[in-house]
Coordinates of C-alpha atoms in Angstrom, one line a residue:
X1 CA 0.0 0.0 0.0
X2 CA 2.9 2.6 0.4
X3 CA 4.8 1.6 -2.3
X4 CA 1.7 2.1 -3.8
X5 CA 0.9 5.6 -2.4
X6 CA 4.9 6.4 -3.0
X7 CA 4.4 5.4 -6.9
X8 CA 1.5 7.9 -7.3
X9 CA 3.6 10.8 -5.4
X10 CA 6.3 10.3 -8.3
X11 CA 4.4 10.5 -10.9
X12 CA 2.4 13.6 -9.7
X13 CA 5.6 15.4 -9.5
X14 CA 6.6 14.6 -12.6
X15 CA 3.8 16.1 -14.2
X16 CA 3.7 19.0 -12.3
X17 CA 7.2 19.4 -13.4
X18 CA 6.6 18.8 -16.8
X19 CA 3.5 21.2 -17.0
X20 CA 5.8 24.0 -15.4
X21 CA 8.3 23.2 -18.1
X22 CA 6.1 23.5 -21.0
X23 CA 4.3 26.8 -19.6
X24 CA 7.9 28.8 -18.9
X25 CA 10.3 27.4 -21.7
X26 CA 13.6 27.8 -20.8
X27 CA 16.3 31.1 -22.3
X28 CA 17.7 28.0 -24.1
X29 CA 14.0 27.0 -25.7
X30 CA 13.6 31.1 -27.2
X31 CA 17.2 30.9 -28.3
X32 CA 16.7 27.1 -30.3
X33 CA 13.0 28.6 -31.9
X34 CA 14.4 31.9 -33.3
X35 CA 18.0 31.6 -34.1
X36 CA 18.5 30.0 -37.4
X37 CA 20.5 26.8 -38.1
X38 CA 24.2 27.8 -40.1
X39 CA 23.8 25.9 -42.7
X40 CA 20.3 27.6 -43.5
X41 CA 22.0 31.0 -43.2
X42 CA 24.4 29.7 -45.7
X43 CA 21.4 28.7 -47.7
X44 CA 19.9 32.3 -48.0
X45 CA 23.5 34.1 -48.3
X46 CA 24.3 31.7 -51.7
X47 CA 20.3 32.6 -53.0
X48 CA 21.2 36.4 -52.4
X49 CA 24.1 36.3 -54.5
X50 CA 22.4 34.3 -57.3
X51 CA 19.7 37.0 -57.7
X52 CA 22.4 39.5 -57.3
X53 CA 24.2 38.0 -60.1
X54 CA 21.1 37.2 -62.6
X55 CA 20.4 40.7 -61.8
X56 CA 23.2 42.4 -62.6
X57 CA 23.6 40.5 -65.9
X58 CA 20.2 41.1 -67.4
X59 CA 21.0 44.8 -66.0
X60 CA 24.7 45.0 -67.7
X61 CA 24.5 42.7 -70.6
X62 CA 20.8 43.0 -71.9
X63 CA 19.8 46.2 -70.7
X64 CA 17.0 45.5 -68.4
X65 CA 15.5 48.2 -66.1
X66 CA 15.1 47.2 -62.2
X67 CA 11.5 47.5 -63.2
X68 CA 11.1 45.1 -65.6
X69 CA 13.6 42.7 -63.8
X70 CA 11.4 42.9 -60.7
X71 CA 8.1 41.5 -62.9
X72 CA 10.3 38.7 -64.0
X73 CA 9.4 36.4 -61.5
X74 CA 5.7 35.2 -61.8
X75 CA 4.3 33.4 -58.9
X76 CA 3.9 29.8 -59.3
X77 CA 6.1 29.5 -62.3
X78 CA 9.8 28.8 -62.0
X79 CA 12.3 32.3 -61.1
X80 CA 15.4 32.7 -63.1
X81 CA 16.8 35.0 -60.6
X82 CA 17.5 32.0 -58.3
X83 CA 19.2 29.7 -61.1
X84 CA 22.9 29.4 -59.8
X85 CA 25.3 31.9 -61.4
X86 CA 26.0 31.6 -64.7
X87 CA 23.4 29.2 -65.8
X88 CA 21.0 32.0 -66.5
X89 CA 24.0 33.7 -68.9
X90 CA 24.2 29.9 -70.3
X91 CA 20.9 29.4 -71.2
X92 CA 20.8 32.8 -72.4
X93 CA 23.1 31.9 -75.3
X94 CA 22.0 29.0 -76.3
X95 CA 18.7 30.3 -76.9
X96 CA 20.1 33.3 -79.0
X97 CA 22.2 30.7 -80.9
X98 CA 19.3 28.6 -81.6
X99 CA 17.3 31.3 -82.9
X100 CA 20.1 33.4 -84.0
X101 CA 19.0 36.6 -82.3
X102 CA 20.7 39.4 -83.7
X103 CA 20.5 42.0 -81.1
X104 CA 20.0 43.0 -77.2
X105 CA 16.4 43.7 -78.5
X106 CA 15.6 41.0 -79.6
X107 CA 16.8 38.7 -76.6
X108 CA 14.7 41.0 -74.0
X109 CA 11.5 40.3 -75.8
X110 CA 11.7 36.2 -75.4
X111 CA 13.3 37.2 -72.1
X112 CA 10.9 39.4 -70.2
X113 CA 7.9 37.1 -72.0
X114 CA 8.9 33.9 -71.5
X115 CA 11.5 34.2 -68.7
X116 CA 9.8 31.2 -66.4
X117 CA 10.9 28.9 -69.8
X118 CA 14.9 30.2 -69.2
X119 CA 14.4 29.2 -65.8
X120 CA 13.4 25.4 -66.8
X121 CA 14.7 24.9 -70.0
X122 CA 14.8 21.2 -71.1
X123 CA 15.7 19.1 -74.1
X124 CA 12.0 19.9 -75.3
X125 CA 12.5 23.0 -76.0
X126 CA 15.2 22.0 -78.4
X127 CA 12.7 19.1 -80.1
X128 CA 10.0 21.9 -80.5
X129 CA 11.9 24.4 -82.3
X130 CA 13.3 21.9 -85.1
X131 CA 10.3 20.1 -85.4
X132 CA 8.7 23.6 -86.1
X133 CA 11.9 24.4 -88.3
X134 CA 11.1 21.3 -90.1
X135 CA 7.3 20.9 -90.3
X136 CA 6.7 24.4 -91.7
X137 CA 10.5 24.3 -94.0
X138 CA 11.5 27.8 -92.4
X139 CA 14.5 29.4 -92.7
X140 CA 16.4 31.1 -89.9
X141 CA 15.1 34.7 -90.5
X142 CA 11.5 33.1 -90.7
X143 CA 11.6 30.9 -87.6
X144 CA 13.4 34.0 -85.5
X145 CA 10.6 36.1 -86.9
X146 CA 7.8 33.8 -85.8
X147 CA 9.2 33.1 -81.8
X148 CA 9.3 36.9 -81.7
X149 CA 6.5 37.6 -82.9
X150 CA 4.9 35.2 -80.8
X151 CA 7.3 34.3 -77.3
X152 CA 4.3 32.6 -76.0
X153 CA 5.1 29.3 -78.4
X154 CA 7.8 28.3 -76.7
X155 CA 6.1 27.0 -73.7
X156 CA 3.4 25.1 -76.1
X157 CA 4.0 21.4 -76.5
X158 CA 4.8 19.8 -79.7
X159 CA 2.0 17.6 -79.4
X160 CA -0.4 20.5 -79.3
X161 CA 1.1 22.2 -82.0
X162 CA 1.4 18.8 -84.0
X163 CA -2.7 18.9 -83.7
X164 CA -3.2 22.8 -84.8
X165 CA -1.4 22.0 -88.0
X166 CA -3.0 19.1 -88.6
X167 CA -6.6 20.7 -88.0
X168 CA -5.8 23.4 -90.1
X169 CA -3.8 21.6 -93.2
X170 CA -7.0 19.1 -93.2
X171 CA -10.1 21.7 -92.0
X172 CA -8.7 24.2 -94.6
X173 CA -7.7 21.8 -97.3
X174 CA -4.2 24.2 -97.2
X175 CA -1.2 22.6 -99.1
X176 CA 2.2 23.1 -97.1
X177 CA 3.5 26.7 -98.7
X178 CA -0.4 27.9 -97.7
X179 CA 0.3 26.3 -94.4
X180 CA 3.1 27.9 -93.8
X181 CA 2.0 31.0 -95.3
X182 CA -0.7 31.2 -92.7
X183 CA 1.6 30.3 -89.6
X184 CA 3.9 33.2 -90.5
X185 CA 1.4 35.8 -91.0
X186 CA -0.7 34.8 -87.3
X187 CA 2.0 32.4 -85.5
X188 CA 0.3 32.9 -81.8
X189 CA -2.4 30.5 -83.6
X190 CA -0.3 27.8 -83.1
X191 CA -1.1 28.7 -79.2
X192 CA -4.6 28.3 -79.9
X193 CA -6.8 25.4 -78.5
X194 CA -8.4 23.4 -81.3
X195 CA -11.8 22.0 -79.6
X196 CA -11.9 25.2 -77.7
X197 CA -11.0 28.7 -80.0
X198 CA -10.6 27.4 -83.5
X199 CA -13.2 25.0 -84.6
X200 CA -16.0 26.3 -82.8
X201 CA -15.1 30.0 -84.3
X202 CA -14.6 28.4 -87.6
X203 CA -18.2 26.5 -87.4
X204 CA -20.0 30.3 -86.7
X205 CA -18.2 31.7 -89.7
X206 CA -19.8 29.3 -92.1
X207 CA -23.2 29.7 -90.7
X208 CA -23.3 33.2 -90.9
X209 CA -21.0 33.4 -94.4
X210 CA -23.2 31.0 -95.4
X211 CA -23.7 32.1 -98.9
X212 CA -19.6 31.4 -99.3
X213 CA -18.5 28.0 -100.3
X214 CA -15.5 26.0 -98.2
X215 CA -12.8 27.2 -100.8
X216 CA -13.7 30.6 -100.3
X217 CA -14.1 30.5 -96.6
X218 CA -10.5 28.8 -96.4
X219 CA -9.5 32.0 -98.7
X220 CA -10.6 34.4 -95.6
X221 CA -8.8 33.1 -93.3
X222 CA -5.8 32.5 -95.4
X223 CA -6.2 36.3 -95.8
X224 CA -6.9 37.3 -92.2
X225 CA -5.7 33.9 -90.3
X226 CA -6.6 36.4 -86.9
X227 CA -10.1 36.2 -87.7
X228 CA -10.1 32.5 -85.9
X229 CA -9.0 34.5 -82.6
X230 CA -11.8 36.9 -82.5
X231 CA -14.3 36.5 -80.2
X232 CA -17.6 35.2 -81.7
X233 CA -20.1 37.2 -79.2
X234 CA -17.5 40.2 -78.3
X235 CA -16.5 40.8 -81.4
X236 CA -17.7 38.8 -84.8
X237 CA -21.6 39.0 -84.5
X238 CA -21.7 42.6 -83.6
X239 CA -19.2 43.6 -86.3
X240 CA -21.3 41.4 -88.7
X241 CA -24.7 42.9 -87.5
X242 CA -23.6 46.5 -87.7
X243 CA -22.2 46.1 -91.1
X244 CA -25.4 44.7 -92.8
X245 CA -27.3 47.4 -90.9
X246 CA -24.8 50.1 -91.6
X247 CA -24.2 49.3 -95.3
X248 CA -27.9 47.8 -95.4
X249 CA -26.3 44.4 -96.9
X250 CA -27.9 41.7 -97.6
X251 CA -26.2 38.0 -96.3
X252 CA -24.9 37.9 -100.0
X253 CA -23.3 40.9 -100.0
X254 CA -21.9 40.7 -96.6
X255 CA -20.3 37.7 -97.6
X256 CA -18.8 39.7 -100.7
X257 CA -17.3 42.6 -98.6
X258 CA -16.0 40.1 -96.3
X259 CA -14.2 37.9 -98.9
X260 CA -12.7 41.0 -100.6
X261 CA -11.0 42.4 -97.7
X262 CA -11.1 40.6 -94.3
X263 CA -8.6 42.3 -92.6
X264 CA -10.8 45.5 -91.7
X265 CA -12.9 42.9 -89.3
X266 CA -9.6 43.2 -86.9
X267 CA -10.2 47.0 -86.3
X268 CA -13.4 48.5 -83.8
X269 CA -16.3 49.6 -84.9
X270 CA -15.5 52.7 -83.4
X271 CA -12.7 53.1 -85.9
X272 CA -14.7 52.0 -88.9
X273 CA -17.0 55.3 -87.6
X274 CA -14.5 57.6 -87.4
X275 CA -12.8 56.8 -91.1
X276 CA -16.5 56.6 -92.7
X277 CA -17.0 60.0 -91.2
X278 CA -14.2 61.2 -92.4
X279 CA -14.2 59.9 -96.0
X280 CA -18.2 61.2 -96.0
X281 CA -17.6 64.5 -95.2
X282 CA -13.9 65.0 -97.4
X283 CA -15.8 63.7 -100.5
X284 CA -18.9 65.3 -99.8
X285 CA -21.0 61.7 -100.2
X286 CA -24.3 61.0 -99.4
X287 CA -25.2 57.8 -96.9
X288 CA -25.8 55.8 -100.4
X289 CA -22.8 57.2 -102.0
X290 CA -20.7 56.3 -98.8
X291 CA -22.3 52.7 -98.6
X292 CA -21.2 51.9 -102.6
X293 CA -17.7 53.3 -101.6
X294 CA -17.5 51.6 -99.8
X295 CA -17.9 47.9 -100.6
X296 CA -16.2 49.1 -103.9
X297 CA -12.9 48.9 -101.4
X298 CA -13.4 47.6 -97.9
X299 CA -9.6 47.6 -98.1
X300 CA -9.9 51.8 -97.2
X301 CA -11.0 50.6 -93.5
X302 CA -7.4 49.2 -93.0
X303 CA -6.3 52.8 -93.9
X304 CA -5.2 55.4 -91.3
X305 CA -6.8 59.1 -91.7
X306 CA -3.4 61.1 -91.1
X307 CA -0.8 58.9 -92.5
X308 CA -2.7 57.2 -95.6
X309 CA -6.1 58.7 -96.7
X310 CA -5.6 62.7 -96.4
X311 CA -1.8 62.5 -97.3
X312 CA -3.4 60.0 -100.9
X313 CA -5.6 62.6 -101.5
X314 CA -3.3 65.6 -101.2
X315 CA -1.5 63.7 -103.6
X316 CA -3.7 63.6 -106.0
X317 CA -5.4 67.0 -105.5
X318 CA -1.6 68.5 -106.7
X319 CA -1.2 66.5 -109.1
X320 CA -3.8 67.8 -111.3
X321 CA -4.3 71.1 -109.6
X322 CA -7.6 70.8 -109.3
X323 CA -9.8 69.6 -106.1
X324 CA -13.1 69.2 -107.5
X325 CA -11.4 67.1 -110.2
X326 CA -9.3 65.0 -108.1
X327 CA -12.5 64.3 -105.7
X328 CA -14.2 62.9 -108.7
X329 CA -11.1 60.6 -109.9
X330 CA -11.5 59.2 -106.1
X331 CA -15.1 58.8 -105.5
X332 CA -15.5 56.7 -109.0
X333 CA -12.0 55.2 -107.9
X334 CA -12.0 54.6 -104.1
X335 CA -9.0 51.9 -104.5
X336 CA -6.8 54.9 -105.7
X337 CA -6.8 55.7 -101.9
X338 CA -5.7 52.5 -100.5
X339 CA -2.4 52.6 -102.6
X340 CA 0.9 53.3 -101.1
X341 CA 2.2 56.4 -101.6
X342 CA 6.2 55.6 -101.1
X343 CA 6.3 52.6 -103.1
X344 CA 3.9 53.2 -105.7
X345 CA 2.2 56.7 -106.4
X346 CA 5.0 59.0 -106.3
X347 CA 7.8 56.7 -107.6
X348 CA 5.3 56.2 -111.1
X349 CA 5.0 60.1 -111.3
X350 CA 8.1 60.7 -111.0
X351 CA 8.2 58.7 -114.2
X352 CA 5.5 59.6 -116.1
X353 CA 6.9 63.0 -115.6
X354 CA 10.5 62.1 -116.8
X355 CA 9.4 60.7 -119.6
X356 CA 6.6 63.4 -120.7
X357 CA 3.7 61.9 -120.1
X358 CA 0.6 64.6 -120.2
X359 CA -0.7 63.8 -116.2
X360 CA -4.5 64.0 -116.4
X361 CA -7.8 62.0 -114.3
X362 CA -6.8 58.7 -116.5
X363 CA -3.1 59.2 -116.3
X364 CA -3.1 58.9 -112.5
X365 CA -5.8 56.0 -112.6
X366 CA -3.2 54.2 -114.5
X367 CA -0.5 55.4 -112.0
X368 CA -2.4 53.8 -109.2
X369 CA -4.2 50.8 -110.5
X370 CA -1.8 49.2 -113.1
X371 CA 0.3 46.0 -111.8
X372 CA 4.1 46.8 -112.0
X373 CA 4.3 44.4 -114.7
X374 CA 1.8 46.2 -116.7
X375 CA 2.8 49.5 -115.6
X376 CA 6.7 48.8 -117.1
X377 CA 5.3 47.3 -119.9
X378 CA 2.7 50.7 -121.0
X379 CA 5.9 53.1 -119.1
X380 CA 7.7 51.4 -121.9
X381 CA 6.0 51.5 -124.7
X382 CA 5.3 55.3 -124.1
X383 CA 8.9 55.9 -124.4
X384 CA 9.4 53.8 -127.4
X385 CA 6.7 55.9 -129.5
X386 CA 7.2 59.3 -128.2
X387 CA 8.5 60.1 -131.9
X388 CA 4.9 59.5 -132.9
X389 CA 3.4 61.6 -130.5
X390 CA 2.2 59.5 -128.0
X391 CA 2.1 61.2 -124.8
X392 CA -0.6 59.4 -123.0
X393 CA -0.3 56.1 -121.5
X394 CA -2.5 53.3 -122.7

C-alpha cells in the first residue's frame, strides 16, 4: 500500500514538473525557436548572390531596367533569378544561338515574355523548335521572326502544336507553302486550342457566311488567319450585325465585302466610324454614296486618316491642280486611296513626268491601279513611241 501511495507521489511530481516546463520554456527554448541553423544562413547568403548576379547580368549585358527585372518572376512559375550563377547567362546563349538573335532587343523580348521557360529549359524545348523548323520548311530569318513575334510558343507542347497544324492543313484543305504561309502571318495560332478557339469560331463563320463555299471560306482566313481568334459574341456577330445594318447588306453581299477584304474585321467599330466620317464628309458623299464606296474597297477601312487617306488625297489633289477634279477621280475610284504612296504613287509620277507623259484623271488612274508588270510594260511603250506623238499612257 505505500509503495503504492509512494508510486503515485512520483508521478504527480513529474507532471507538475513537466507542465511547469512546458508553460515557462527555458532562455535555451527562445534561443533554439528563433535563431536559425548555419547551414540555412548559408542557404539564403548563396540565393542572395544568385539573384544578385542574374540581376546584374540582365541589368549590364541585356539592358533591363530594375522595373522590368522585378516583374520577372511570376508566382507559381519557375524564377530565373534563383538559377545558380552563370546558368541564367548559359541558357541565355543558347537560346540566342538557336534562334540566332541578332541584337539585345531582340533577346529582351523572349526574355521578359517567356523568362519562367529560361528558368526550366529542357531538351523539349530543343525538339519543338526543329520540329517547327522542319514541319513548316522555315529558314532562320522566318523561324526567328515567328518566336518573336509570338514568345508565347515556346512554352506550347509539340504535341499541341502537332494537332493545330494538322486541324488546319486538313479543316482548310491548305497545301504546305499555304500552311506555312498562314503560320507566319498569325504564328500565336499555333497557341490556340483546337476543340476550344478554333473549330468552334470556324463553325460560326460558315453559318453566318453561309452564302460562301468551303474554298472561299478557307481564302478568308488564309487572308486574315486572326479572324479565328476573334471572339464570336464580343466581337464577330456585332461587327457582322452592324455592317449589314450600316451598309444595309444583304447575307450575300456581306459575304462579298468580307471575302474582298477581311482584314478590316480586326479593327473596332468605333474606328470603322470615325474613317467613314471622315471619308463622307472630305468627298462630300451622301449615306448611299458612302455605302457603294464603300464595298467598292473595304480595303480603305485598314487605312489610317493622317498617315494614308488625307496624305493620298493631297496627292492627287496637286497632281492635277484641281480639287473638284481629283475628288471625282476618287469617289468613281475609291482603290486609288488605298495605294501606297512611297512605293507606288509618287515613284510612277516621278516617271510619267521624266518621260513626258501629259498627267490628267486617266493618267493617274493608271498610275495607281496598273500592276508593275503592266505599268513597265505601258511606261515602256510610251517611251518607245514618243517620236509618234504618243504622250498618254494606254
Amino acid at each position: 500500500m505505500s509503495f503504492s501511495i509512494s508510486l503515485l507521489s512520483v508521478v504527480l511530481v513529474a507532471v507538475v514538473y513537466a507542465t511547469a516546463f512546458q508553460q515557462q520554456p527555458s532562455r535555451y527554448h527562445h534561443a533554439h525557436k528563433y535563431r536559425r541553423h548555419p547551414s540555412t544562413t548559408l542557404f539564403y547568403a548563396a540565393k542572395d548572390e544568385c539573384i544578385a548576379a542574374n540581376k546584374k547580368y540582365l541589368s549590364r549585358k541585356l539592358g533591363l531596367t530594375k522595373d522590368q527585372i522585378s516583374r520577372l518572376q511570376t508566382d507559381g512559375l519557375p524564377n530565373i533569378l534563383t538559377l545558380e550563377d552563370g546558368v541564367l547567362e548559359e541558357r541565355v546563349d543558347w537560346l540566342k544561338k538557336r534562334l540566332k538573335l541578332k541584337n539585345k532587343s531582340q533577346i529582351r523580348k523572349i526574355v521578359q515574355h517567356q523568362p519562367h521557360v529560361l528558368a526550366k529549359l529542357s531538351s523539349n524545348l530543343a525538339q519543338k523548335i526543329d520540329y517547327l523548323q522542319t514541319r513548316l520548311r522555315l529558314n532562320d530569318d522566318s523561324l526567328r521572326k515567328m518566336f518573336l513575334e509570338a514568345p508565347h510558343l515556346i512554352p506550347c507542347s509539340t504535341e499541341n502544336m502537332e494537332e493545330t497544324l494538322n486541324w488546319l492543313q486538313t479543316r482548310l484543305r491548305l497545301d504546305d507553302r499555304q500552311l506555312t504561309k498562314l503560320i507566319c502571318r498569325a504564328p500565336y495560332t499555333l497557341g490556340c486550342s483546337v476543340s476550344e478557339n478554333l473549330e468552334p469560331t470556324l463553325d460560326w463563320i460558315q453559318r453566318r457566311l453561309h452564302t460562301l463555299d468551303e474554298f472561299t471560306i478557307s481564302r478568308v482566313v488564309q487572308k486574315m488567319p486572326r479572324i479565328l481568334h476573334l471572339n464570336i459574341e464580343a466581337n464577330l456577330e456585332p461587327k457582322f450585325d452592324w455592317i449589314q445594318h450600316q451598309f444595309n447588306l444583304d447575307d450575300d453581299a456581306l459575304g462579298k465585302m468580307v471575302q474582298r477584304s477581311p482584314t478590316f474585321l480586326g479593327l473596332s467599330i468605333d474606328t470603322w466610324e470615325v474613317k467613314l466620317d471622315w471619308i463622307e464628309r472630305r468627298l462630300d458623299l451622301t449615306d448611299q454614296d458612302l455605302s457603294k464606296f464603300i464595298l467598292k474597297a473595304p480595303s480603305i477601312l485598314n487605312c489610317s486618316i493622317e498617315s494614308n487617306l488625307d496624305l493620298t488625297l493631297d496627292f492627287y489633289i496637286d497632281a492635277l491642280g484641281n480639287e473638284r477634279e481629283a475628288v471625282r477621280l476618287v469617289t468613281k475610284n475609291p482603290s486609288l486611296l488605298a495605294y501606297s504612296l512611297e512605293k507606288r504613287l509618287k515613284p510612277r509620277l516621278q516617271e510619267t513626268q521624266d518621260a513626258g507623259i501629259l498627267i490628267d484623271a486617266g493618267c493617274l488612274r493608271r498610275i495607281g491601279q496598273y500592276t508593275d508588270d503592266y505599268w513597265k510594260m505601258a511606261l515602256s511603250f510610251v517611251r518607245d513611241h514618243q517620236e509618234l506623238g504618243i504622250i498618254a499612257l494606254p
